Amino acid sequence: MSQKAGSAKLSSTLSLSVPFENEKQATIACKSLSPDPILKADELVVTYKTEGSSLVLKFEGISDRVIRVAISNFIDNLKTVVECMDEFDGKKDFLFEQY
Amino acid sequence: MTVDLDKYVKPGRDYYIALGLEGSANKLGVGIIRQPVGQLSQTNRAEVLSNVRDTYVTPPGEGFLPRDTARHHRNWVVRIIKRALSEAKVTGADLDCICFTQGPGMGAPLQSVVVAARTLAQLWELPLVGVNHCVGHIEMGREITGADNPVVLYVSGGNTQVIAYSKQRYRIFGETLDIAIGNCLDRFARTLKIPNEPAPGYNIEQMAKKGKHLVNLPYTVKGMDLSMSGILAHVDGLAKDMFGKQGKKLVDEETGELITAEDLCFSLQEILYSMLVEITERALAHVNSNQVLIVGGVGSNERLQEMMKLMIQDRKNGQIYATDERFCIDNGIMIAHAGLLSYRTGQTNDLWNTVCTQRFRTDEVFVKWRDD
């Protein structure tokens, strides 16, 4: 985690790159996770984009603590997205039996 | 003129299938419904293909917290979706849309479920439909009971409203000014440290059946609205006096017998339900109706149903409609049902428009699928 000199407010930043199997999955993850607004927009800014088959996030916050909480929250939601992909991707015509 | 509900039917099909995801409180529900083309009626009914639910149950004396509830939903959502699909024997290709609860409810649990809805909708290229939780209860109640235009009493852990339909809105006639009735009962259950399994309200109901003495509690109807936090504080105070360090003994004024925890449960139910009956009766008079539909988790309470029945029997052609716990208590099927009606009138949500909201009033929803 780096402390950016000069910018007083959102001084802590962190980048995260999450690899997916393909570009389509990265795009789906981006669209599933990015709509939800950040509650304290003046304390934290998160930007989402895809680079090839990776989902790339940039967290900018007023403190390490704010960023840590945001990342923990992001990972929780990411787990749901990845589990959905593991279980449902390419299975639109699949009949699930005995669950 | 009736609304055309079949503009969006898949070519070559005479029915629709929707999957609904509900997670606004401690129940995670996934349901799959099938609606035939044409207006729904007693001879053209929707069919429940599956209705799976998993409840996050906390230990006695503890309520469910948003963070833990969200974790529960995240852990189970994929498994419950698979179970619902397998019970319904349908594939993703059979579905017309995916419906989810957009509010009202607890923020974190709602959000944990909508993430799954968004991902699945994109993977299977299906439209998303955001559903108001209260409207889900109302539409499912109407479908199951066949009540066509009732006054709706919506009573649950998070909501207490008396609702009547007029001009494509479900309008709120009266509501709680502070806490919901289910919240009041749940919190009293916590004070008494009785189990949250299967539901705190159910356990209060069982204890109340053994109660004999009516303890004096405040009665707080304010016009068409009601207030319950004062009643809770009062009965909580009595319970703490009786079972706390003081060990104060309360006696019934008439018989001189000791007041028990069962008596407190009995008295709390009697006073709260009388208040509900009063405002419901007044709403019936306002809209000149003789049908009452009770929905929401507290609606499964038999004593409430009985008291409402006594009131409605005194009205000309009065009828009461209630559903059992499968449809009363939060479930995915009601979200699928209401969402599918919405979908059939062309209402879907783009991804950026699927953000859930804790506050989402019943009368904000444009009821496009009705025009009576």
Tab-separated table of C-alpha atoms in Angstrom:
chain	number	residue	atom	x	y	z
A	1	MET	CA	0.000	0.000	0.000
A	2	SER	CA	1.484	3.276	-1.029
A	3	GLN	CA	1.005	6.702	0.513
A	4	LYS	CA	0.683	9.215	-2.289
A	5	ALA	CA	2.425	12.447	-1.395
A	6	GLY	CA	0.642	15.682	-2.200
A	7	SER	CA	-2.982	14.553	-2.294
A	8	ALA	CA	-4.218	15.191	1.195
A	9	LYS	CA	-7.543	13.438	0.970
A	10	LEU	CA	-7.491	10.087	-0.835
A	11	SER	CA	-3.912	9.406	0.103
A	12	SER	CA	-4.029	5.615	0.311
A	13	THR	CA	-4.329	3.597	-2.852
A	14	LEU	CA	-4.287	-0.020	-3.794
A	15	SER	CA	-4.664	-1.870	-7.083
A	16	LEU	CA	-5.996	-5.357	-7.375
A	17	SER	CA	-5.972	-7.605	-10.422
A	18	VAL	CA	-8.177	-10.680	-10.450
A	19	PRO	CA	-7.576	-13.210	-13.250
A	20	PHE	CA	-10.545	-15.009	-14.800
A	21	GLU	CA	-10.745	-17.891	-17.265
A	22	ASN	CA	-11.629	-15.588	-20.126
A	23	GLU	CA	-12.554	-12.048	-21.075
A	24	LYS	CA	-16.291	-12.746	-20.930
A	25	GLN	CA	-16.099	-13.806	-17.292
A	26	ALA	CA	-14.048	-10.763	-16.368
A	27	THR	CA	-16.639	-8.519	-17.995
A	28	ILE	CA	-19.497	-10.282	-16.216
A	29	ALA	CA	-17.731	-9.938	-12.863
A	30	CYS	CA	-17.128	-6.258	-13.521
A	31	LYS	CA	-20.789	-5.668	-14.351
A	32	SER	CA	-22.009	-7.694	-11.371
A	33	LEU	CA	-19.846	-5.918	-8.835
A	34	SER	CA	-19.614	-2.339	-10.047
A	35	PRO	CA	-23.243	-1.101	-9.866
A	36	ASP	CA	-23.398	-0.928	-6.066
A	37	PRO	CA	-22.507	2.561	-4.861
A	38	ILE	CA	-19.853	3.301	-2.258
A	39	LEU	CA	-21.584	4.575	0.868
A	40	LYS	CA	-19.062	7.250	1.792
A	41	ALA	CA	-18.046	8.625	-1.593
A	42	ASP	CA	-15.891	11.342	-0.060
A	43	GLU	CA	-13.783	8.790	1.813
A	44	LEU	CA	-13.374	6.092	-0.808
A	45	VAL	CA	-13.366	5.802	-4.583
A	46	VAL	CA	-13.272	2.429	-6.319
A	47	THR	CA	-12.832	2.145	-10.063
A	48	TYR	CA	-13.486	-1.077	-11.966
A	49	LYS	CA	-12.178	-2.025	-15.380
A	50	THR	CA	-11.238	-5.111	-17.330
A	51	GLU	CA	-7.857	-5.758	-18.906
A	52	GLY	CA	-8.091	-8.806	-21.123
A	53	SER	CA	-9.266	-11.650	-18.932
A	54	SER	CA	-8.524	-9.784	-15.698
A	55	LEU	CA	-10.722	-7.591	-13.550
A	56	VAL	CA	-8.680	-4.633	-12.333
A	57	LEU	CA	-9.742	-2.543	-9.371
A	58	LYS	CA	-8.295	0.639	-8.010
A	59	PHE	CA	-9.118	1.636	-4.458
A	60	GLU	CA	-8.429	5.209	-3.338
A	61	GLY	CA	-9.285	6.058	0.246
A	62	ILE	CA	-8.581	8.417	3.087
A	63	SER	CA	-6.892	5.718	5.161
A	64	ASP	CA	-5.567	2.157	5.067
A	65	ARG	CA	-8.476	1.112	7.255
A	66	VAL	CA	-11.102	2.325	4.779
A	67	ILE	CA	-9.380	0.421	1.983
A	68	ARG	CA	-9.028	-2.752	4.027
A	69	VAL	CA	-12.771	-2.780	4.796
A	70	ALA	CA	-13.620	-2.130	1.129
A	71	ILE	CA	-11.382	-4.954	-0.073
A	72	SER	CA	-12.783	-7.385	2.444
A	73	ASN	CA	-16.267	-6.513	1.222
A	74	PHE	CA	-15.182	-6.858	-2.408
A	75	ILE	CA	-13.674	-10.317	-1.808
A	76	ASP	CA	-16.898	-11.472	-0.115
A	77	ASN	CA	-18.935	-10.497	-3.170
A	78	LEU	CA	-16.317	-11.841	-5.555
A	79	LYS	CA	-16.725	-15.266	-3.962
A	80	THR	CA	-20.413	-15.304	-4.942
A	81	VAL	CA	-19.571	-14.277	-8.507
A	82	VAL	CA	-16.872	-16.935	-8.884
A	83	GLU	CA	-19.059	-19.643	-7.365
A	84	CYS	CA	-21.876	-18.738	-9.771
A	85	MET	CA	-19.456	-18.989	-12.689
A	86	ASP	CA	-18.079	-22.334	-11.510
A	87	GLU	CA	-21.535	-23.809	-11.161
A	88	PHE	CA	-23.568	-22.135	-13.909
A	89	ASP	CA	-21.294	-20.950	-16.744
A	90	GLY	CA	-22.047	-22.853	-19.938
A	91	LYS	CA	-24.856	-24.761	-18.189
A	92	LYS	CA	-27.871	-22.913	-19.518
A	93	ASP	CA	-29.197	-26.151	-21.013
A	94	PHE	CA	-28.061	-28.365	-18.147
A	95	LEU	CA	-30.717	-30.015	-15.983
A	96	PHE	CA	-29.569	-29.926	-12.382
A	97	GLU	CA	-30.598	-33.068	-10.558
A	98	GLN	CA	-30.749	-34.058	-6.916
A	99	TYR	CA	-29.395	-31.119	-5.002
B	1	MET	CA	-60.029	-2.794	-21.234
B	2	THR	CA	-57.552	-5.193	-19.778
B	3	VAL	CA	-53.792	-5.087	-19.872
B	4	ASP	CA	-52.135	-7.147	-22.596
B	5	LEU	CA	-49.840	-9.456	-20.677
B	6	ASP	CA	-48.604	-11.468	-23.640
B	7	LYS	CA	-46.558	-9.075	-25.721
B	8	TYR	CA	-43.308	-10.684	-24.602
B	9	VAL	CA	-44.092	-14.394	-24.754
B	10	LYS	CA	-41.335	-16.546	-26.285
B	11	PRO	CA	-42.264	-17.680	-29.804
B	12	GLY	CA	-43.980	-21.053	-29.807
B	13	ARG	CA	-44.697	-21.089	-26.076
B	14	ASP	CA	-47.938	-20.544	-24.205
B	15	TYR	CA	-46.430	-20.046	-20.780
B	16	TYR	CA	-43.683	-18.208	-18.907
B	17	ILE	CA	-41.197	-19.407	-16.285
B	18	ALA	CA	-39.351	-17.147	-13.862
B	19	LEU	CA	-36.832	-17.678	-11.110
B	20	GLY	CA	-37.089	-15.464	-8.032
B	21	LEU	CA	-34.433	-14.694	-5.421
B	22	GLU	CA	-35.357	-13.334	-2.003
B	23	GLY	CA	-32.944	-12.331	0.738
B	24	SER	CA	-34.162	-9.132	2.339
B	25	ALA	CA	-34.006	-10.493	5.899
B	26	ASN	CA	-32.926	-13.757	7.528
B	27	LYS	CA	-34.627	-16.016	4.973
B	28	LEU	CA	-32.919	-16.919	1.750
B	29	GLY	CA	-35.506	-18.119	-0.741
B	30	VAL	CA	-35.411	-19.250	-4.344
B	31	GLY	CA	-38.603	-20.093	-6.198
B	32	ILE	CA	-39.580	-20.974	-9.739
B	33	ILE	CA	-43.036	-20.167	-11.071
B	34	ARG	CA	-44.872	-20.934	-14.262
B	35	GLN	CA	-47.627	-18.654	-15.536
B	36	PRO	CA	-49.865	-19.577	-18.464
B	37	VAL	CA	-50.549	-16.917	-21.102
B	38	GLY	CA	-53.612	-14.734	-20.636
B	39	GLN	CA	-55.010	-13.072	-17.532
B	40	LEU	CA	-54.536	-15.084	-14.357
B	41	SER	CA	-57.848	-16.279	-12.935
B	42	GLN	CA	-59.305	-19.131	-10.913
B	43	THR	CA	-59.293	-21.251	-14.068
B	44	ASN	CA	-55.967	-19.966	-15.403
B	45	ARG	CA	-53.613	-20.172	-12.460
B	46	ALA	CA	-49.921	-19.823	-11.890
B	47	GLU	CA	-48.099	-22.996	-10.901
B	48	VAL	CA	-45.397	-23.243	-8.252
B	49	LEU	CA	-42.609	-25.390	-9.676
B	50	SER	CA	-40.333	-25.090	-6.678
B	51	ASN	CA	-40.057	-22.994	-3.531
B	52	VAL	CA	-36.887	-23.561	-1.535
B	53	ARG	CA	-35.921	-21.651	1.582
B	54	ASP	CA	-33.086	-21.600	4.069
B	55	THR	CA	-33.428	-19.583	7.248
B	56	TYR	CA	-30.547	-18.091	9.184
B	57	VAL	CA	-31.373	-18.969	12.794
B	58	THR	CA	-29.593	-17.292	15.687
B	59	PRO	CA	-29.266	-18.602	19.279
B	60	PRO	CA	-31.968	-17.698	21.864
B	61	GLY	CA	-31.669	-14.109	23.034
B	62	GLU	CA	-29.923	-12.961	19.866
B	63	GLY	CA	-31.278	-11.236	16.784
B	64	PHE	CA	-29.856	-11.579	13.301
B	65	LEU	CA	-27.298	-8.959	12.346
B	66	PRO	CA	-26.959	-7.682	8.760
B	67	ARG	CA	-23.355	-8.797	8.320
B	68	ASP	CA	-23.885	-12.357	9.552
B	69	THR	CA	-27.123	-12.694	7.613
B	70	ALA	CA	-25.381	-11.569	4.416
B	71	ARG	CA	-22.675	-14.155	5.033
B	72	HIS	CA	-25.334	-16.858	5.419
B	73	HIS	CA	-26.967	-15.854	2.135
B	74	ARG	CA	-23.638	-15.793	0.293
B	75	ASN	CA	-22.787	-19.258	1.599
B	76	TRP	CA	-26.073	-20.765	0.511
B	77	VAL	CA	-27.328	-18.858	-2.518
B	78	VAL	CA	-25.728	-21.010	-5.232
B	79	ARG	CA	-26.752	-24.266	-3.539
B	80	ILE	CA	-30.331	-23.075	-3.066
B	81	ILE	CA	-30.581	-21.951	-6.701
B	82	LYS	CA	-29.408	-25.396	-7.823
B	83	ARG	CA	-31.904	-27.080	-5.520
B	84	ALA	CA	-34.751	-24.929	-6.851
B	85	LEU	CA	-33.814	-25.684	-10.472
B	86	SER	CA	-33.531	-29.386	-9.741
B	87	GLU	CA	-36.896	-29.576	-7.911
B	88	ALA	CA	-38.603	-27.640	-10.689
B	89	LYS	CA	-36.922	-29.783	-13.335
B	90	VAL	CA	-36.228	-26.752	-15.510
B	91	THR	CA	-33.024	-25.512	-17.140
B	92	GLY	CA	-31.730	-22.003	-17.588
B	93	ALA	CA	-32.958	-22.117	-21.174
B	94	ASP	CA	-36.559	-22.569	-19.943
B	95	LEU	CA	-36.483	-19.329	-17.967
B	96	ASP	CA	-37.884	-16.027	-19.194
B	97	CYS	CA	-36.294	-13.847	-16.529
B	98	ILE	CA	-34.563	-13.702	-13.170
B	99	CYS	CA	-36.335	-11.726	-10.455
B	100	PHE	CA	-34.765	-10.400	-7.264
B	101	THR	CA	-35.861	-8.412	-4.233
B	102	GLN	CA	-34.781	-4.817	-4.712
B	103	GLY	CA	-36.091	-3.671	-1.333
B	104	PRO	CA	-37.208	-2.875	1.275
B	105	GLY	CA	-35.053	-4.845	3.668
B	106	MET	CA	-31.628	-5.037	5.243
B	107	GLY	CA	-28.944	-3.592	2.970
B	108	ALA	CA	-26.180	-6.178	3.281
B	109	PRO	CA	-28.360	-9.298	2.828
B	110	LEU	CA	-30.159	-7.733	-0.160
B	111	GLN	CA	-26.853	-6.842	-1.759
B	112	SER	CA	-25.351	-10.289	-1.191
B	113	VAL	CA	-28.191	-11.879	-3.169
B	114	VAL	CA	-28.403	-9.376	-6.013
B	115	VAL	CA	-24.757	-10.091	-6.881
B	116	ALA	CA	-25.710	-13.713	-7.578
B	117	ALA	CA	-28.766	-12.584	-9.563
B	118	ARG	CA	-26.663	-10.274	-11.736
B	119	THR	CA	-24.019	-12.913	-12.412
B	120	LEU	CA	-26.521	-15.619	-13.281
B	121	ALA	CA	-28.517	-13.275	-15.520
B	122	GLN	CA	-25.392	-12.402	-17.484
B	123	LEU	CA	-24.117	-15.983	-17.722
B	124	TRP	CA	-27.457	-17.192	-19.071
B	125	GLU	CA	-28.293	-13.967	-20.926
B	126	LEU	CA	-31.612	-13.440	-19.149
B	127	PRO	CA	-33.269	-10.131	-18.221
B	128	LEU	CA	-33.356	-9.047	-14.579
B	129	VAL	CA	-36.496	-7.823	-12.850
B	130	GLY	CA	-36.324	-5.923	-9.557
B	131	VAL	CA	-39.276	-6.595	-7.251
B	132	ASN	CA	-40.659	-4.689	-4.302
B	133	HIS	CA	-40.816	-7.170	-1.440
B	134	CYS	CA	-44.250	-5.977	-0.232
B	135	VAL	CA	-45.739	-6.191	-3.719
B	136	GLY	CA	-44.343	-9.736	-3.910
B	137	HIS	CA	-46.300	-10.661	-0.779
B	138	ILE	CA	-49.488	-9.031	-2.076
B	139	GLU	CA	-49.421	-10.625	-5.526
B	140	MET	CA	-48.599	-14.079	-4.190
B	141	GLY	CA	-51.361	-13.763	-1.586
B	142	ARG	CA	-53.870	-12.812	-4.269
B	143	GLU	CA	-52.795	-15.678	-6.495
B	144	ILE	CA	-52.879	-18.358	-3.800
B	145	THR	CA	-56.138	-17.308	-2.143
B	146	GLY	CA	-58.023	-16.022	-5.181
B	147	ALA	CA	-58.908	-12.769	-3.419
B	148	ASP	CA	-59.315	-10.346	-6.316
B	149	ASN	CA	-59.352	-6.942	-4.691
B	150	PRO	CA	-58.834	-7.218	-0.940
B	151	VAL	CA	-57.655	-4.822	1.720
B	152	VAL	CA	-54.211	-6.188	2.485
B	153	LEU	CA	-52.792	-6.415	5.967
B	154	TYR	CA	-49.057	-6.856	5.552
B	155	VAL	CA	-47.488	-7.883	8.844
B	156	SER	CA	-43.909	-9.121	9.143
B	157	GLY	CA	-40.637	-8.653	10.947
B	158	GLY	CA	-39.832	-5.483	9.063
B	159	ASN	CA	-43.194	-4.150	7.912
B	160	THR	CA	-46.656	-3.381	9.248
B	161	GLN	CA	-48.994	-1.829	6.688
B	162	VAL	CA	-52.650	-1.747	5.748
B	163	ILE	CA	-52.830	-1.492	1.974
B	164	ALA	CA	-55.593	-1.080	-0.598
B	165	TYR	CA	-55.329	-1.034	-4.373
B	166	SER	CA	-56.439	1.996	-6.323
B	167	LYS	CA	-55.518	3.173	-9.796
B	168	GLN	CA	-52.428	1.035	-10.433
B	169	ARG	CA	-50.877	1.594	-7.037
B	170	TYR	CA	-50.978	-0.363	-3.808
B	171	ARG	CA	-51.742	2.529	-1.494
B	172	ILE	CA	-50.804	2.555	2.157
B	173	PHE	CA	-53.771	3.401	4.382
B	174	GLY	CA	-52.066	2.913	7.690
B	175	GLU	CA	-48.740	1.718	8.968
B	176	THR	CA	-46.497	1.524	11.986
B	177	LEU	CA	-44.939	4.759	13.121
B	178	ASP	CA	-41.946	3.021	14.689
B	179	ILE	CA	-41.153	-0.705	14.817
B	180	ALA	CA	-42.829	-3.516	12.876
B	181	ILE	CA	-45.093	-5.970	14.660
B	182	GLY	CA	-42.811	-8.929	13.963
B	183	ASN	CA	-39.884	-6.948	15.291
B	184	CYS	CA	-41.861	-6.244	18.468
B	185	LEU	CA	-42.636	-9.959	18.951
B	186	ASP	CA	-39.087	-11.065	18.040
B	187	ARG	CA	-37.532	-8.655	20.484
B	188	PHE	CA	-39.837	-9.756	23.267
B	189	ALA	CA	-38.857	-13.348	22.459
B	190	ARG	CA	-35.252	-12.268	22.895
B	191	THR	CA	-36.059	-10.738	26.288
B	192	LEU	CA	-37.619	-14.028	27.386
B	193	LYS	CA	-34.690	-15.921	25.801
B	194	ILE	CA	-37.011	-18.298	23.983
B	195	PRO	CA	-35.653	-20.072	20.877
B	196	ASN	CA	-35.591	-18.503	17.404
B	197	GLU	CA	-36.257	-21.940	15.928
B	198	PRO	CA	-38.484	-22.327	13.901
B	199	ALA	CA	-39.436	-18.680	14.402
B	200	PRO	CA	-39.573	-16.496	17.518
B	201	GLY	CA	-43.135	-15.420	16.724
B	202	TYR	CA	-44.234	-19.045	16.447
B	203	ASN	CA	-42.831	-19.805	19.896
B	204	ILE	CA	-44.560	-16.762	21.373
B	205	GLU	CA	-47.806	-17.995	19.823
B	206	GLN	CA	-47.403	-21.420	21.443
B	207	MET	CA	-46.702	-19.864	24.853
B	208	ALA	CA	-49.625	-17.458	24.447
B	209	LYS	CA	-51.978	-20.412	24.040
B	210	LYS	CA	-51.187	-21.315	27.661
B	211	GLY	CA	-51.712	-17.756	28.920
B	212	LYS	CA	-54.887	-17.032	30.874
B	213	HIS	CA	-54.560	-13.598	32.452
B	214	LEU	CA	-54.685	-10.374	30.472
B	215	VAL	CA	-52.058	-7.955	31.736
B	216	ASN	CA	-52.778	-4.294	31.175
B	217	LEU	CA	-50.631	-2.917	28.333
B	218	PRO	CA	-50.829	0.407	26.462
B	219	TYR	CA	-53.082	0.485	23.395
B	220	THR	CA	-51.581	2.852	20.842
B	221	VAL	CA	-53.593	3.337	17.667
B	222	LYS	CA	-53.011	6.796	16.180
B	223	GLY	CA	-55.659	7.389	13.543
B	224	MET	CA	-54.923	4.864	10.814
B	225	ASP	CA	-51.412	4.284	12.125
B	226	LEU	CA	-50.067	2.443	15.106
B	227	SER	CA	-47.099	2.592	17.412
B	228	MET	CA	-45.537	-0.439	19.068
B	229	SER	CA	-42.237	0.581	20.596
B	230	GLY	CA	-43.926	1.842	23.776
B	231	ILE	CA	-45.809	-1.425	24.211
B	232	LEU	CA	-42.577	-3.368	23.777
B	233	ALA	CA	-40.775	-1.202	26.326
B	234	HIS	CA	-43.635	-1.696	28.771
B	235	VAL	CA	-43.889	-5.479	28.457
B	236	ASP	CA	-40.082	-5.782	28.406
B	237	GLY	CA	-40.044	-3.840	31.672
B	238	LEU	CA	-42.572	-6.196	33.230
B	239	ALA	CA	-40.586	-9.239	32.117
B	240	LYS	CA	-37.355	-7.802	33.488
B	241	ASP	CA	-39.026	-7.066	36.837
B	242	MET	CA	-40.351	-10.602	37.025
B	243	PHE	CA	-37.342	-12.577	35.807
B	244	GLY	CA	-34.475	-10.206	36.619
B	245	LYS	CA	-32.577	-9.772	39.859
B	246	GLN	CA	-35.541	-8.134	41.560
B	247	GLY	CA	-37.707	-11.206	41.075
B	248	LYS	CA	-40.807	-9.088	41.557
B	249	LYS	CA	-44.029	-11.058	41.664
B	250	LEU	CA	-46.971	-9.799	39.630
B	251	VAL	CA	-50.466	-11.011	40.410
B	252	ASP	CA	-53.666	-10.946	38.410
B	253	GLU	CA	-56.004	-8.303	39.855
B	254	GLU	CA	-59.135	-10.462	39.693
B	255	THR	CA	-57.973	-13.910	40.706
B	256	GLY	CA	-54.843	-13.077	42.662
B	257	GLU	CA	-52.934	-15.723	40.688
B	258	LEU	CA	-49.314	-15.202	39.673
B	259	ILE	CA	-48.647	-13.717	36.247
B	260	THR	CA	-46.454	-15.989	34.120
B	261	ALA	CA	-44.328	-15.493	31.005
B	262	GLU	CA	-47.141	-17.232	29.103
B	263	ASP	CA	-49.566	-14.572	30.345
B	264	LEU	CA	-47.266	-11.831	29.050
B	265	CYS	CA	-47.072	-13.470	25.601
B	266	PHE	CA	-50.861	-13.845	25.588
B	267	SER	CA	-51.414	-10.213	26.605
B	268	LEU	CA	-48.893	-8.860	24.090
B	269	GLN	CA	-50.509	-10.769	21.240
B	270	GLU	CA	-54.033	-9.762	22.270
B	271	ILE	CA	-53.227	-6.067	22.463
B	272	LEU	CA	-51.181	-5.925	19.244
B	273	TYR	CA	-53.679	-7.902	17.205
B	274	SER	CA	-56.630	-5.848	18.494
B	275	MET	CA	-54.859	-2.770	17.188
B	276	LEU	CA	-54.365	-4.398	13.785
B	277	VAL	CA	-58.003	-5.448	13.647
B	278	GLU	CA	-59.107	-1.913	14.443
B	279	ILE	CA	-57.164	-0.215	11.646
B	280	THR	CA	-57.988	-2.966	9.160
B	281	GLU	CA	-61.695	-2.609	9.888
B	282	ARG	CA	-61.471	1.131	9.370
B	283	ALA	CA	-59.657	0.640	6.048
B	284	LEU	CA	-62.435	-1.721	4.924
B	285	ALA	CA	-64.996	0.980	5.642
B	286	HIS	CA	-62.945	3.582	3.777
B	287	VAL	CA	-62.640	1.608	0.562
B	288	ASN	CA	-66.017	-0.125	0.859
B	289	SER	CA	-64.519	-3.588	0.681
B	290	ASN	CA	-65.389	-6.804	2.503
B	291	GLN	CA	-62.275	-8.858	1.802
B	292	VAL	CA	-59.159	-8.958	3.948
B	293	LEU	CA	-55.946	-10.632	2.827
B	294	ILE	CA	-53.304	-11.194	5.481
B	295	VAL	CA	-49.732	-11.558	4.213
B	296	GLY	CA	-46.269	-11.508	5.748
B	297	GLY	CA	-44.630	-13.730	8.345
B	298	VAL	CA	-46.878	-12.665	11.243
B	299	GLY	CA	-49.837	-13.518	8.985
B	300	SER	CA	-49.185	-17.186	9.715
B	301	ASN	CA	-50.216	-16.548	13.332
B	302	GLU	CA	-53.466	-18.401	13.945
B	303	ARG	CA	-54.649	-16.109	16.710
B	304	LEU	CA	-54.350	-13.079	14.426
B	305	GLN	CA	-56.281	-14.918	11.719
B	306	GLU	CA	-58.955	-15.874	14.272
B	307	MET	CA	-59.382	-12.330	15.594
B	308	MET	CA	-59.558	-10.933	12.073
B	309	LYS	CA	-62.177	-13.548	11.219
B	310	LEU	CA	-64.371	-12.484	14.157
B	311	MET	CA	-64.306	-8.913	12.865
B	312	ILE	CA	-64.938	-9.845	9.233
B	313	GLN	CA	-67.841	-12.171	10.077
B	314	ASP	CA	-69.797	-9.184	11.318
B	315	ARG	CA	-69.563	-7.529	7.933
B	316	LYS	CA	-71.896	-8.330	5.077
B	317	ASN	CA	-70.353	-11.025	2.834
B	318	GLY	CA	-67.106	-10.531	4.704
B	319	GLN	CA	-64.249	-12.820	3.722
B	320	ILE	CA	-60.806	-13.384	5.105
B	321	TYR	CA	-57.910	-14.783	3.109
B	322	ALA	CA	-54.649	-16.031	4.508
B	323	THR	CA	-51.899	-18.328	3.280
B	324	ASP	CA	-49.817	-20.896	5.109
B	325	GLU	CA	-46.178	-20.555	6.085
B	326	ARG	CA	-44.895	-21.576	2.619
B	327	PHE	CA	-46.201	-18.328	1.157
B	328	CYS	CA	-46.661	-16.114	4.244
B	329	ILE	CA	-43.085	-16.237	5.408
B	330	ASP	CA	-40.569	-14.647	3.038
B	331	ASN	CA	-39.969	-16.835	0.017
B	332	GLY	CA	-38.526	-16.754	-3.468
B	333	ILE	CA	-41.688	-17.803	-5.264
B	334	MET	CA	-43.514	-14.558	-4.504
B	335	ILE	CA	-40.618	-12.593	-5.976
B	336	ALA	CA	-40.709	-14.809	-9.079
B	337	HIS	CA	-44.484	-14.361	-9.346
B	338	ALA	CA	-44.616	-10.569	-8.949
B	339	GLY	CA	-41.468	-10.166	-11.042
B	340	LEU	CA	-42.926	-12.238	-13.847
B	341	LEU	CA	-46.100	-10.111	-13.912
B	342	SER	CA	-43.868	-7.079	-14.166
B	343	TYR	CA	-41.797	-8.718	-16.919
B	344	ARG	CA	-44.945	-9.517	-18.897
B	345	THR	CA	-45.743	-5.810	-19.058
B	346	GLY	CA	-42.257	-5.030	-20.327
B	347	GLN	CA	-40.686	-3.890	-17.069
B	348	THR	CA	-37.097	-5.094	-16.708
B	349	ASN	CA	-34.012	-3.635	-15.034
B	350	ASP	CA	-30.728	-2.838	-16.759
B	351	LEU	CA	-27.696	-3.923	-14.757
B	352	TRP	CA	-26.837	-0.414	-13.589
B	353	ASN	CA	-30.415	-0.121	-12.357
B	354	THR	CA	-30.327	-3.153	-10.064
B	355	VAL	CA	-28.998	-1.464	-6.947
B	356	CYS	CA	-30.984	-2.553	-3.891
B	357	THR	CA	-32.457	-0.080	-1.493
B	358	GLN	CA	-33.368	-0.469	2.174
B	359	ARG	CA	-36.280	1.933	1.784
B	360	PHE	CA	-38.663	1.123	-1.033
B	361	ARG	CA	-42.263	1.994	-0.301
B	362	THR	CA	-45.117	-0.157	-1.547
B	363	ASP	CA	-46.817	2.785	-3.276
B	364	GLU	CA	-43.717	3.631	-5.338
B	365	VAL	CA	-44.422	0.649	-7.585
B	366	PHE	CA	-46.430	1.276	-10.736
B	367	VAL	CA	-48.746	-1.747	-10.936
B	368	LYS	CA	-48.790	-1.943	-14.706
B	369	TRP	CA	-50.266	-5.455	-14.807
B	370	ARG	CA	-53.599	-4.347	-13.254
B	371	ASP	CA	-55.932	-1.682	-14.508
B	372	ASP	CA	-59.134	-2.345	-12.597
